[in-house]
Coordinates of C-alpha atoms in Angstrom, one line a residue:
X1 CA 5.3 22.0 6.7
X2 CA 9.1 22.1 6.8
X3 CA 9.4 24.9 9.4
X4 CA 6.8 23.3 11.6
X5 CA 9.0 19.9 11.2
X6 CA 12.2 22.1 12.1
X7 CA 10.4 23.3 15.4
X8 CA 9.0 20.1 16.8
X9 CA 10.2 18.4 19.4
X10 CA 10.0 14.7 20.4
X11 CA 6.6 13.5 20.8
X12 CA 5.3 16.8 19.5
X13 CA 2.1 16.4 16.7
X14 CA 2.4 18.6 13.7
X15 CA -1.0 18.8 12.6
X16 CA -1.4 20.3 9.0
X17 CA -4.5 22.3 7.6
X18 CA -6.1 21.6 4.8
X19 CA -3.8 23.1 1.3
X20 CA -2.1 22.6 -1.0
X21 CA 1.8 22.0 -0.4
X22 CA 4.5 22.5 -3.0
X23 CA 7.3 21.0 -0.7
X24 CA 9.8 18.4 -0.1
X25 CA 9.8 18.0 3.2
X26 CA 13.0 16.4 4.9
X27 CA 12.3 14.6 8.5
X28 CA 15.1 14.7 10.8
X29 CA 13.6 15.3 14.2
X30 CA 12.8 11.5 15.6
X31 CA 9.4 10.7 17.3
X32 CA 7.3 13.2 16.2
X33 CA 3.7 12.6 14.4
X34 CA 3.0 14.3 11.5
X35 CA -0.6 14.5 10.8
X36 CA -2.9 16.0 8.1
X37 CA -6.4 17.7 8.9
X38 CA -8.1 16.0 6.3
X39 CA -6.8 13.2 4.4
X40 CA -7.5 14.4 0.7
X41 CA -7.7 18.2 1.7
X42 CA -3.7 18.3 2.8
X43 CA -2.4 17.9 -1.0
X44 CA 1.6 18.0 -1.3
X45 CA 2.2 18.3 -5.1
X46 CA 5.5 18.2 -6.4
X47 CA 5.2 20.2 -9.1
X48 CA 6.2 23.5 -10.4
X49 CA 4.1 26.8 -12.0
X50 CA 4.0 25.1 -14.8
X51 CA 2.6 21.8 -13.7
X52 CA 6.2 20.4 -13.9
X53 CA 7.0 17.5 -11.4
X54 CA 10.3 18.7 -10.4
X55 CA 10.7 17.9 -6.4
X56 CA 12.1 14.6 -5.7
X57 CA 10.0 13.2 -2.3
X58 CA 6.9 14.6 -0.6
X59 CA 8.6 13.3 2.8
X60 CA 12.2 11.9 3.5
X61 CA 12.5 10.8 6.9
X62 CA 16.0 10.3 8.4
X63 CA 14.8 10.1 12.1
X64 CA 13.4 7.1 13.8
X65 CA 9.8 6.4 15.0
X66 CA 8.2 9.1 12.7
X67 CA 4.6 9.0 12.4
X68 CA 2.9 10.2 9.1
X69 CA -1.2 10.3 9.3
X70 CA -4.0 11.7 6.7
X71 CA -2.4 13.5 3.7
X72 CA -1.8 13.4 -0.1
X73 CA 1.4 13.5 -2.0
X74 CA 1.3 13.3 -6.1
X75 CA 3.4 14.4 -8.8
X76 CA 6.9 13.8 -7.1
X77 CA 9.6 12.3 -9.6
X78 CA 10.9 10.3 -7.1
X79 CA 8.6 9.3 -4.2
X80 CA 5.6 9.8 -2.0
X81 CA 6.6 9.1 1.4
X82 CA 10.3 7.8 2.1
X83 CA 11.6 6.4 5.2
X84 CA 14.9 5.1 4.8
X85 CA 17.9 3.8 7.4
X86 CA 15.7 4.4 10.0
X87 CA 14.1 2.6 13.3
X88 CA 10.9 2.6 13.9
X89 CA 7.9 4.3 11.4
X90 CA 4.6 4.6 10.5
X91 CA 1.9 5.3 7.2
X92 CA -1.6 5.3 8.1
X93 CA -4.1 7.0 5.6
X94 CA -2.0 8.1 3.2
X95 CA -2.5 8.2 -0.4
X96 CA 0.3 8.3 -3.0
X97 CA -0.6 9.0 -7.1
X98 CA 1.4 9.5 -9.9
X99 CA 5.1 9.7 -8.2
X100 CA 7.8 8.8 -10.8
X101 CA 9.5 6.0 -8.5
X102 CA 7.6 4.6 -5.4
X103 CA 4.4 5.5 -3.8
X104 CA 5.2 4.4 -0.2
X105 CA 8.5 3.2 0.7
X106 CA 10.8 2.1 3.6
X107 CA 14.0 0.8 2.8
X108 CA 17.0 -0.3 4.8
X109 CA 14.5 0.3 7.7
X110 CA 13.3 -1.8 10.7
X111 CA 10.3 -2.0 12.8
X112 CA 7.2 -0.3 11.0
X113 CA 4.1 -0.6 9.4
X114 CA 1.6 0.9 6.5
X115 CA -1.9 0.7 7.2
X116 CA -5.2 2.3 5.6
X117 CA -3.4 3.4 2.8
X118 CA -3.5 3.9 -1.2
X119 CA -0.6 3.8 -3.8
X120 CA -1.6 4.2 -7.4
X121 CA 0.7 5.1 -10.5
X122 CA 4.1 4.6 -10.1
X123 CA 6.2 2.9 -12.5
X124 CA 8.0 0.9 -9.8
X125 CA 5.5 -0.1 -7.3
X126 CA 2.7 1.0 -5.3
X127 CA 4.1 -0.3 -1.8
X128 CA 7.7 -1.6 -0.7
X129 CA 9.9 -2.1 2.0
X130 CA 13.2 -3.4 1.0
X131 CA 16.7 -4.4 1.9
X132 CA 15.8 -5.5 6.0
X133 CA 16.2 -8.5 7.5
X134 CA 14.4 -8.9 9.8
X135 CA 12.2 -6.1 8.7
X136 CA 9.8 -6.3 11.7
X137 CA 7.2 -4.9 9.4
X138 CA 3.4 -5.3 8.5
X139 CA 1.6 -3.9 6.1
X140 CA -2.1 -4.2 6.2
X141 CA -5.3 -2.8 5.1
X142 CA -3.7 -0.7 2.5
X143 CA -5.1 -0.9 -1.6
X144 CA -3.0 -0.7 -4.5
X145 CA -3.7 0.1 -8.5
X146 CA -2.3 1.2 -11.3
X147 CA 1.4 0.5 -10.5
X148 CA 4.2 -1.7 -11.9
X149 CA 4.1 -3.7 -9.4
X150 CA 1.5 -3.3 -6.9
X151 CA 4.4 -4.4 -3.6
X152 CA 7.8 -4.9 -4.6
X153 CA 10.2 -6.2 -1.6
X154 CA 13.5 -6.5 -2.6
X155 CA 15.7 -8.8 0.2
X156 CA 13.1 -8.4 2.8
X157 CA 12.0 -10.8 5.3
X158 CA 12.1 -11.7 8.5
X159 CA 9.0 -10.4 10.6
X160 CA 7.5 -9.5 7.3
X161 CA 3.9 -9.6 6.9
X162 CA 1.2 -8.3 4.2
X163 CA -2.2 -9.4 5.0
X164 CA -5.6 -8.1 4.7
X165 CA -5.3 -5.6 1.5
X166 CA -6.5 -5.3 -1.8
X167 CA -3.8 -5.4 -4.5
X168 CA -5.8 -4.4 -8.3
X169 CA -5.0 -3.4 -11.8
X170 CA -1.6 -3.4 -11.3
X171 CA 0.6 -4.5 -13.6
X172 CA 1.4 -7.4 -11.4
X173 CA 0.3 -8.1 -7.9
X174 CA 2.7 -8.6 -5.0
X175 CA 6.6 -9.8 -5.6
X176 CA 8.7 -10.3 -3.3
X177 CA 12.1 -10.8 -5.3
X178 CA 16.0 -11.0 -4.9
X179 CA 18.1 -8.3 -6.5
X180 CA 22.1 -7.7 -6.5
X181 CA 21.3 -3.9 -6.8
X182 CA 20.6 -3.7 -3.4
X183 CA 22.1 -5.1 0.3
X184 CA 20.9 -8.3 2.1
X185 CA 20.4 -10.8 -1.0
X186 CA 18.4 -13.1 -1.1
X187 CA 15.1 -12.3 0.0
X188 CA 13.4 -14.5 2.4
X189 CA 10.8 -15.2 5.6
X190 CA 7.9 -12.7 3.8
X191 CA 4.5 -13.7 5.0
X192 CA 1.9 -12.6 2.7
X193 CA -2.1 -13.9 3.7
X194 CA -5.7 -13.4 2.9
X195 CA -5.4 -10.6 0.5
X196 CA -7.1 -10.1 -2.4
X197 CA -5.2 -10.1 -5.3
X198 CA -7.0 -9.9 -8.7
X199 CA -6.7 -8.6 -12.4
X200 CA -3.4 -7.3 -12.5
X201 CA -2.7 -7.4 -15.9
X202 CA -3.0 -3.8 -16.4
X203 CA -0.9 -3.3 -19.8
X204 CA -1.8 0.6 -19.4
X205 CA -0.4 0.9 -15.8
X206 CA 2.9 2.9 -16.0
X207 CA 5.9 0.2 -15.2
X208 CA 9.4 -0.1 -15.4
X209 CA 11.1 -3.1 -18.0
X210 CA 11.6 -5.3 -14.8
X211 CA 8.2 -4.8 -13.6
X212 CA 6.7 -5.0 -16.9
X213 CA 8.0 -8.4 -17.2
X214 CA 5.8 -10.3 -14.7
X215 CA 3.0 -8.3 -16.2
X216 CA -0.1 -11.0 -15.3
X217 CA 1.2 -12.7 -12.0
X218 CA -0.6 -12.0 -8.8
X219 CA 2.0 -12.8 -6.5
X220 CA 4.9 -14.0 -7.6
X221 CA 7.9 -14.9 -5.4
X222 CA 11.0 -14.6 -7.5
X223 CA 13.7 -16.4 -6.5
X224 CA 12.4 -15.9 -2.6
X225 CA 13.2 -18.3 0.0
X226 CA 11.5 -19.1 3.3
X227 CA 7.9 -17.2 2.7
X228 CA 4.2 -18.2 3.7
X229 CA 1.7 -17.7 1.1
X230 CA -1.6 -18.7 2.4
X231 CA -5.4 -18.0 2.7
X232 CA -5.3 -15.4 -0.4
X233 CA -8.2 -14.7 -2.7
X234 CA -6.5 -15.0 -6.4
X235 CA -7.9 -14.5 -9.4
X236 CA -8.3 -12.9 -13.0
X237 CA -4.7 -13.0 -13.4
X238 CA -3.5 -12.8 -17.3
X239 CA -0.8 -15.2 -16.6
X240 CA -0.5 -17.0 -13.3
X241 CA -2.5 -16.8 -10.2
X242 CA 0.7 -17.8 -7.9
X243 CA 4.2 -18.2 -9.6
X244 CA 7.4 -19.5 -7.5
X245 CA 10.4 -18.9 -9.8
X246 CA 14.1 -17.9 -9.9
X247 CA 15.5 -14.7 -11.4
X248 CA 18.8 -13.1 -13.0
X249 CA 20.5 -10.4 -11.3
X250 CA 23.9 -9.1 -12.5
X251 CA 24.8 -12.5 -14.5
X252 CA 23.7 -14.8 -11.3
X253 CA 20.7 -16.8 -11.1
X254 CA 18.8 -17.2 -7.8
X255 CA 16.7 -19.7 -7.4
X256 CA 13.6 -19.9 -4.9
X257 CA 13.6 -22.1 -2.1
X258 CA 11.5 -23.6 0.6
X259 CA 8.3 -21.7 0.0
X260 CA 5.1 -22.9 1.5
X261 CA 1.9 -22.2 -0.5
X262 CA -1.6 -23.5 1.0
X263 CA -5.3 -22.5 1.6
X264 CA -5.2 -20.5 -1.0
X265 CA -7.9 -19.9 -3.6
X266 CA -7.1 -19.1 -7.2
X267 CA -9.0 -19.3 -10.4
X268 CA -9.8 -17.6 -13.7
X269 CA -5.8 -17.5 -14.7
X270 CA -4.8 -17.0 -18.1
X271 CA -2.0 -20.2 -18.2
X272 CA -1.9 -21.5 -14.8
X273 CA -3.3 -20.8 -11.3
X274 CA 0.0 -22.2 -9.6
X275 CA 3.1 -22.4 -11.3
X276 CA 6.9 -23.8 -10.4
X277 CA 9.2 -22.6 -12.9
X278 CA 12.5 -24.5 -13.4
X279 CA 15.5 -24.6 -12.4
X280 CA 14.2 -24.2 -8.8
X281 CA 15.5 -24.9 -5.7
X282 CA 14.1 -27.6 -2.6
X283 CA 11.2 -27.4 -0.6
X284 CA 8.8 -25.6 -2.2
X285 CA 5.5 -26.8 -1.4
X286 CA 1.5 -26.7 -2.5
X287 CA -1.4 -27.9 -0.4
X288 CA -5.0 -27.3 0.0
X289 CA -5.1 -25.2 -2.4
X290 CA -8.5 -24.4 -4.3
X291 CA -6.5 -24.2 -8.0
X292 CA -7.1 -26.3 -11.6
X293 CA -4.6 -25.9 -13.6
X294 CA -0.8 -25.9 -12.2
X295 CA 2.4 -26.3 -13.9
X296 CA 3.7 -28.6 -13.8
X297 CA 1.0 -30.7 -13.8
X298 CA -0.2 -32.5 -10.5
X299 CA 1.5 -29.4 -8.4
X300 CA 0.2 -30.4 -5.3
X301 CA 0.5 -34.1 -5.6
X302 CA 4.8 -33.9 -6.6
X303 CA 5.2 -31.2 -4.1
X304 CA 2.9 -31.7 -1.5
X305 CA 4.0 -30.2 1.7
X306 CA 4.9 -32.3 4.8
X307 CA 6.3 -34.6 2.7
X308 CA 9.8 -35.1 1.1
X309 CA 8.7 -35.3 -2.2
X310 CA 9.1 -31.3 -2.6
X311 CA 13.2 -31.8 -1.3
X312 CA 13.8 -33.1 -5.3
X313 CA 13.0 -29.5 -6.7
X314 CA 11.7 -29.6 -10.2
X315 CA 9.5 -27.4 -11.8
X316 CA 8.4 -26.2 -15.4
X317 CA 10.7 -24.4 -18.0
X318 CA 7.5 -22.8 -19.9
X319 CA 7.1 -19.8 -16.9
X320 CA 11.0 -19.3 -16.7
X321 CA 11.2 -19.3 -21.1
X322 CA 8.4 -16.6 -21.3
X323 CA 9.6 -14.1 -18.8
X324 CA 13.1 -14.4 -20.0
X325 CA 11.7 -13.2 -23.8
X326 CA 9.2 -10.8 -22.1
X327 CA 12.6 -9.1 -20.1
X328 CA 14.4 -8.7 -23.9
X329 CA 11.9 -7.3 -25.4
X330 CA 11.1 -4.9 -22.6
X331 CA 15.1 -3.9 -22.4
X332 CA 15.0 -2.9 -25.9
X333 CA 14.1 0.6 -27.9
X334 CA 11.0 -0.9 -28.7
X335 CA 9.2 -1.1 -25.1
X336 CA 7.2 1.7 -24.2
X337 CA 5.3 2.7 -20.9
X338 CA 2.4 5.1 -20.0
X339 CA 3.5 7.8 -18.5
X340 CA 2.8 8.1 -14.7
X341 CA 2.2 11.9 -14.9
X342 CA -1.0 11.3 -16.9
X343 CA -2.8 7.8 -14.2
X344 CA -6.4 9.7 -13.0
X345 CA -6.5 10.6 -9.6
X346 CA -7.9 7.4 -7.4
X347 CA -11.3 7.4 -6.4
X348 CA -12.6 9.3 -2.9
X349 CA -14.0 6.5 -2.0
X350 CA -10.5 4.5 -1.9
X351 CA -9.6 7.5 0.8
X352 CA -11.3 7.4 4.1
X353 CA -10.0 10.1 6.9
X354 CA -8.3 9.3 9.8
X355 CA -11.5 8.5 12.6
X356 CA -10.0 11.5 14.8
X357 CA -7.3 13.6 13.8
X358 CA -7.1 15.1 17.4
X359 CA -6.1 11.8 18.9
X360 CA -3.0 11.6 20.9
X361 CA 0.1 10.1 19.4
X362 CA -0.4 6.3 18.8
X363 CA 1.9 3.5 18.7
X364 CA 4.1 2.8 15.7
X365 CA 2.0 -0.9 15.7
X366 CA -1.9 -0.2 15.6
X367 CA -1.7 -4.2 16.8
X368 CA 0.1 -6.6 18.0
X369 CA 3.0 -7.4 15.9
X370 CA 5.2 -9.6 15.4
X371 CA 3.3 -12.7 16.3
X372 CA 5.7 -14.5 19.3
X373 CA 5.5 -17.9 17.6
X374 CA 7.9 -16.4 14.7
X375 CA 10.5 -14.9 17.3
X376 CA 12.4 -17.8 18.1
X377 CA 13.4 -18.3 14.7
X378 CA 14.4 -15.0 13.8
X379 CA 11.3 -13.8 11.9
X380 CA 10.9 -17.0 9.5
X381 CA 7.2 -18.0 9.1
X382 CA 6.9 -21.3 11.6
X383 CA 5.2 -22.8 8.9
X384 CA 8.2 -22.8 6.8
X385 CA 10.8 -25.3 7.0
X386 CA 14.4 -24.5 7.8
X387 CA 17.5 -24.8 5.2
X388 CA 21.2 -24.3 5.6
X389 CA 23.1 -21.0 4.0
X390 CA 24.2 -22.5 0.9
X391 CA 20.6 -22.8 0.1
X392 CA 20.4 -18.7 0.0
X393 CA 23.5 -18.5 -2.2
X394 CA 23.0 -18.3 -6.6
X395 CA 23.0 -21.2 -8.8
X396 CA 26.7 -21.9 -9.2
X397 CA 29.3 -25.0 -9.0
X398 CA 29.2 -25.6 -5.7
X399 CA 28.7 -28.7 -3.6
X400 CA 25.0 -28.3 -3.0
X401 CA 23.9 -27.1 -6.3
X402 CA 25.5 -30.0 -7.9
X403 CA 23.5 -32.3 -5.8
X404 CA 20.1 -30.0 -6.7
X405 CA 20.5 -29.9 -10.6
X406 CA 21.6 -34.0 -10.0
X407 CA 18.1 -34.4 -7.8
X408 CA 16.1 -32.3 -10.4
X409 CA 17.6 -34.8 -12.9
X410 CA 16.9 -38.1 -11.1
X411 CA 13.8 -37.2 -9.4
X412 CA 12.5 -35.5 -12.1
X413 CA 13.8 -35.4 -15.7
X414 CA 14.7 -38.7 -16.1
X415 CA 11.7 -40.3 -14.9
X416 CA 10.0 -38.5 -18.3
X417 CA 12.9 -39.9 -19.7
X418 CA 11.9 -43.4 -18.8
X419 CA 8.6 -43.5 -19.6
X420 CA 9.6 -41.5 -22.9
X421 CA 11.3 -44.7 -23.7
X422 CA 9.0 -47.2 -23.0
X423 CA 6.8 -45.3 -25.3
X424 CA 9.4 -44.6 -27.9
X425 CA 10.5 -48.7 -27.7
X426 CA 7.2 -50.0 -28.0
X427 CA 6.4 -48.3 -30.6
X428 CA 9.0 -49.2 -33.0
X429 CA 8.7 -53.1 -31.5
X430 CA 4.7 -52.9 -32.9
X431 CA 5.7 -51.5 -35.8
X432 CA 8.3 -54.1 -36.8
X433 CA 6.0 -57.1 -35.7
X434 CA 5.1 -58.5 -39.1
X435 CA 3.2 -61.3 -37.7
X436 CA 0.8 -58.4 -36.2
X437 CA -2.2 -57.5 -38.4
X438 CA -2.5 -53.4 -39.3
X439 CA -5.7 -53.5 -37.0
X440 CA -4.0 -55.2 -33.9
X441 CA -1.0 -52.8 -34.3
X442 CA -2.7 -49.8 -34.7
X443 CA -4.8 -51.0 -31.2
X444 CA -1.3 -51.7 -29.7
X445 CA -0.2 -48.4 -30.6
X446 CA -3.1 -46.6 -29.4
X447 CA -3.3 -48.1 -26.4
X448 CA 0.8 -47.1 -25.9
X449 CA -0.1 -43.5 -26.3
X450 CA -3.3 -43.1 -24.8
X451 CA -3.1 -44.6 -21.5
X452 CA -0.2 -42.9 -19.8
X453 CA 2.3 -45.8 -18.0
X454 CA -0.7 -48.2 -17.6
X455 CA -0.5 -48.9 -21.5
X456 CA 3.5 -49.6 -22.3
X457 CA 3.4 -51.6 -19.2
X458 CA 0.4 -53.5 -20.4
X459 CA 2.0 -54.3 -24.3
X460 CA 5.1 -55.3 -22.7
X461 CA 3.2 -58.2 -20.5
X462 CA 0.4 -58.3 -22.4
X463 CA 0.8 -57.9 -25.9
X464 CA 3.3 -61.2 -26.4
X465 CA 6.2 -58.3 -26.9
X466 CA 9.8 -60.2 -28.5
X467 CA 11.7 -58.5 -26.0
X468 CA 13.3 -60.7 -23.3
X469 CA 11.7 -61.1 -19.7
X470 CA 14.3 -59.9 -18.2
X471 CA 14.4 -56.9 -20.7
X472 CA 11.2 -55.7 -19.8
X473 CA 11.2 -56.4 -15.9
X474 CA 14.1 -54.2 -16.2
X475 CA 12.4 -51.7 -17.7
X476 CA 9.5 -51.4 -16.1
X477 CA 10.7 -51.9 -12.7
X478 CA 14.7 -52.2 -12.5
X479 CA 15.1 -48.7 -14.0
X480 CA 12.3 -47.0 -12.0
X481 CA 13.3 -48.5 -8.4
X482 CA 17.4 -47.5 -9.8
X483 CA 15.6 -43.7 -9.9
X484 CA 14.3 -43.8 -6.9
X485 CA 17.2 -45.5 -5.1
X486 CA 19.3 -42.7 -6.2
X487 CA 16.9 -39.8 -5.2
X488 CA 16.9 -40.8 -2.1
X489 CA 20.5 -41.1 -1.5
X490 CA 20.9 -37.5 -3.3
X491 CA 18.1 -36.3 -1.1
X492 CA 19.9 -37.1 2.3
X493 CA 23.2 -35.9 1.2
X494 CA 22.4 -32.8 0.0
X495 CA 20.1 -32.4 3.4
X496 CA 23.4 -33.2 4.9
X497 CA 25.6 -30.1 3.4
X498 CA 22.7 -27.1 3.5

């Protein structure tokens, strides 16, 4: 295959015959089209005499608009097919299997697309395209198993989209996620619609620590900014259906920011079907989703989208607790992972041909891509709302986080706070009326903790309490309305220096 690459010219098709192939093949020639006979009968294996894996990629193309069609590449240590630095590229029905990094990859790469193709056992994940923005990308009718992560896109956005594919037995579904180890932090402007995503929570799949900690999430976006998440089929996930959450990269936490999540349907998840973990950033918003349990609780009433409510952040610690102990146990001596020599082939089934492999050269899109309506804003979804830069920077002491970690604390926290109190003061008012019969206290009481807000606010005015009018009025409504006063100043101030 490599001295058939070294001959062609531009436009040229290097169609390979059925074999196997013990190469790495390196691309340097730009616009060719390199296309297997048959899609499981062209077999590059990367391993020596002895059943070694010992080459490092099947492909590694340096040369813009390369087209690779209808083969097989396994047992690589490092990846499948690698296009990287370039303009311009094409997968379409390929399968990748047990590579020791990536299955099909594009990194620091613009304009391209993966289509009718399978990525199974590698430890990383399945599918990526990272560090781009804007990636001008799609990937689409593609299938992923048996990989740490079945599409990991570090810092890529912008023109971005993953629709229409089947993303299985992974350890974890699709994440999009923001990383210091590579260019272009944070990641942002990643569509990702009507997939089906469903029981990734394969603890046998080989995986990395990093990917092993997400283990359970369908898609999760950590600490991405700016993406559309809509119209997915979710479900049978160990952990959470959806999860929008932040994430520590090189001693800096990143927080996830102005996502948009609706129309989706999710169900069967072990803790939650959506989840927001704290401390997030603004604007992430739920709606119409077909989901029962969320955390925090009443998702898609405190961060319903179109509204402001979503600009106050919040969020739930439990999600950000768990994958911070999952991450130290994983980084120490004691985590162990299958190894990715050893995942079964996948299934012939998974691997249809090419329709004609004597077609002539096609175009690096097989459809019309990028959709115009996302152009004018430089490859953010249109559905997504807009935020300054200091939105895309990690959690630190500047102007803007102050004003989020103040807004998560008045528009969130201290509201529990509140009501903690009126709880907390009734309580000890009941139990130190003497004049109150054991019975009528104990229906006081009950009545304080059963009914959420309704019952404090009915003792107070109701139940003859000793506190002072003006006490309780301010209370029940002073302190609430104070809240709320200050939200909405924080609110427009820190829309005012994003």
């Amino acid at each position: 295959i490599q001295a058939a690459v070294n001959a062609a010219n531009q436009s040229d098709i290097v169609l390979v015959a059925k074999g196997v192939y013990h190469e790495a093949v390196d691309v340097k020639t730009p616009c060719i089209t390199i296309r297997g006979e048959d899609r499981m009968g062209v077999e590059l294996d990367g391993r020596d005499a002895s059943g070694k894996p010992v080459l490092p990629n099947a492909f590694y193309v340096e040369a813009n608009y390369v087209i690779i069609e209808n083969m097989t590449a396994h047992h690589y240590v490092g990846n499948g097919f690698f296009w990287k630095g370039v303009t311009g590229y094409r997968g379409s029905y390929l399968t990748a299997y047990d590579l020791g990094d990536y299955g099909i990859y594009a990194r620091t790469s613009n304009k391209g697309e993966f289509d009718h193709s399978l990525a199974s056992g590698s430890p990383d994940s399945g599918f990526y395209i990272g560090e781009c923005f804007p990636c001008d990308a799609l990937i689409t009718d593609v299938h992923s198993e048996w990989n740490g992560l079945g599409y990991s896109g570090t810092n890529a956005g912008g023109n971005l989209v993953i629709k229409d594919s089947v993303w299985t037995k992974n350890a974890a579904g699709i994440v999009p996620n923001t990383l210091l180890s590579e260019g272009l932090a944070p990641q942002r402007g990643a569509t990702i619609k009507d997939n089906q995503v469903y029981d990734n929570n394969n603890e046998d799949a080989p995986a990395f620590e990093s990917e092993r900690t997400v283990l359970g999430v369908g898609i999760g976006l950590m600490a991405g900014n700016q993406n559309y998440v809509a119209r997915n089929n979710v479900h049978d996930q160990g952990l959470y259906g959806i999860l929008v959450g932040g994430i520590i990269t090189k001693g800096q936490f990143f927080v996830a920011s102005n996502n948009v999540v609706e129309q989706n349907t999710i169900k069967n998840s072990g803790v939650a079907d959506m989840a927001l973990s704290a401390p997030t950033g603004p604007g992430n918003c739920f709606s119409d989703n077909k989901a029962k349990a969320t955390l925090p609780p009443l998702l898609e009433v405190t961060h319903a989208c179109g509204t402001p409510l979503p600009k106050v952040g919040g969020g739930d610690m439990g999600p950000t607790l768990l994958l911070y102990a999952r991450d130290s146990y994983n980084s120490s001596p004691n985590y162990k992972s299958r190894d990715w020599r050893t995942v079964p082939p996948p299934p012939a089934a998974l691997q249809p041909n090419m329709p004609d492999v004597n077609a002539p050269r096609g175009d690096i899109f097989t459809e019309p891509f990028p959709l115009a309506a996302s152009l004018p804003r430089n490859g953010i979804p249109p559905q997504v709302p807009s935020g300054g830069p200091s939105m895309l920077q990690p959690l630190g002491f500047t102007a803007y986080t102050i004003f989020q970690i103040l807004l998560a604390l008045f528009g969130n926290f201290l509201f529990f706070t509140l009501y903690a109190a009126w709880v907390a003061i009734a309580l000890w008012e009941i139990a130190h009326r003497k004049e109150l019969s054991t019975r009528a206290q104990f229906g006081w009481g009950a009545l304080v903790l059963a009914v959420p807000i309704v019952g404090p606010i009915v003792y107070y005015f109701a139940g003859k309490s000793q506190l002072s009018r003006n006490v309780r009025l301010g209370l029940v409504v002073g302190a609430p309305l104070l809240l709320i006063a200050i939200t909405v100043v924080l609110v427009v101030l820190a829309g005012m220096i994003q």
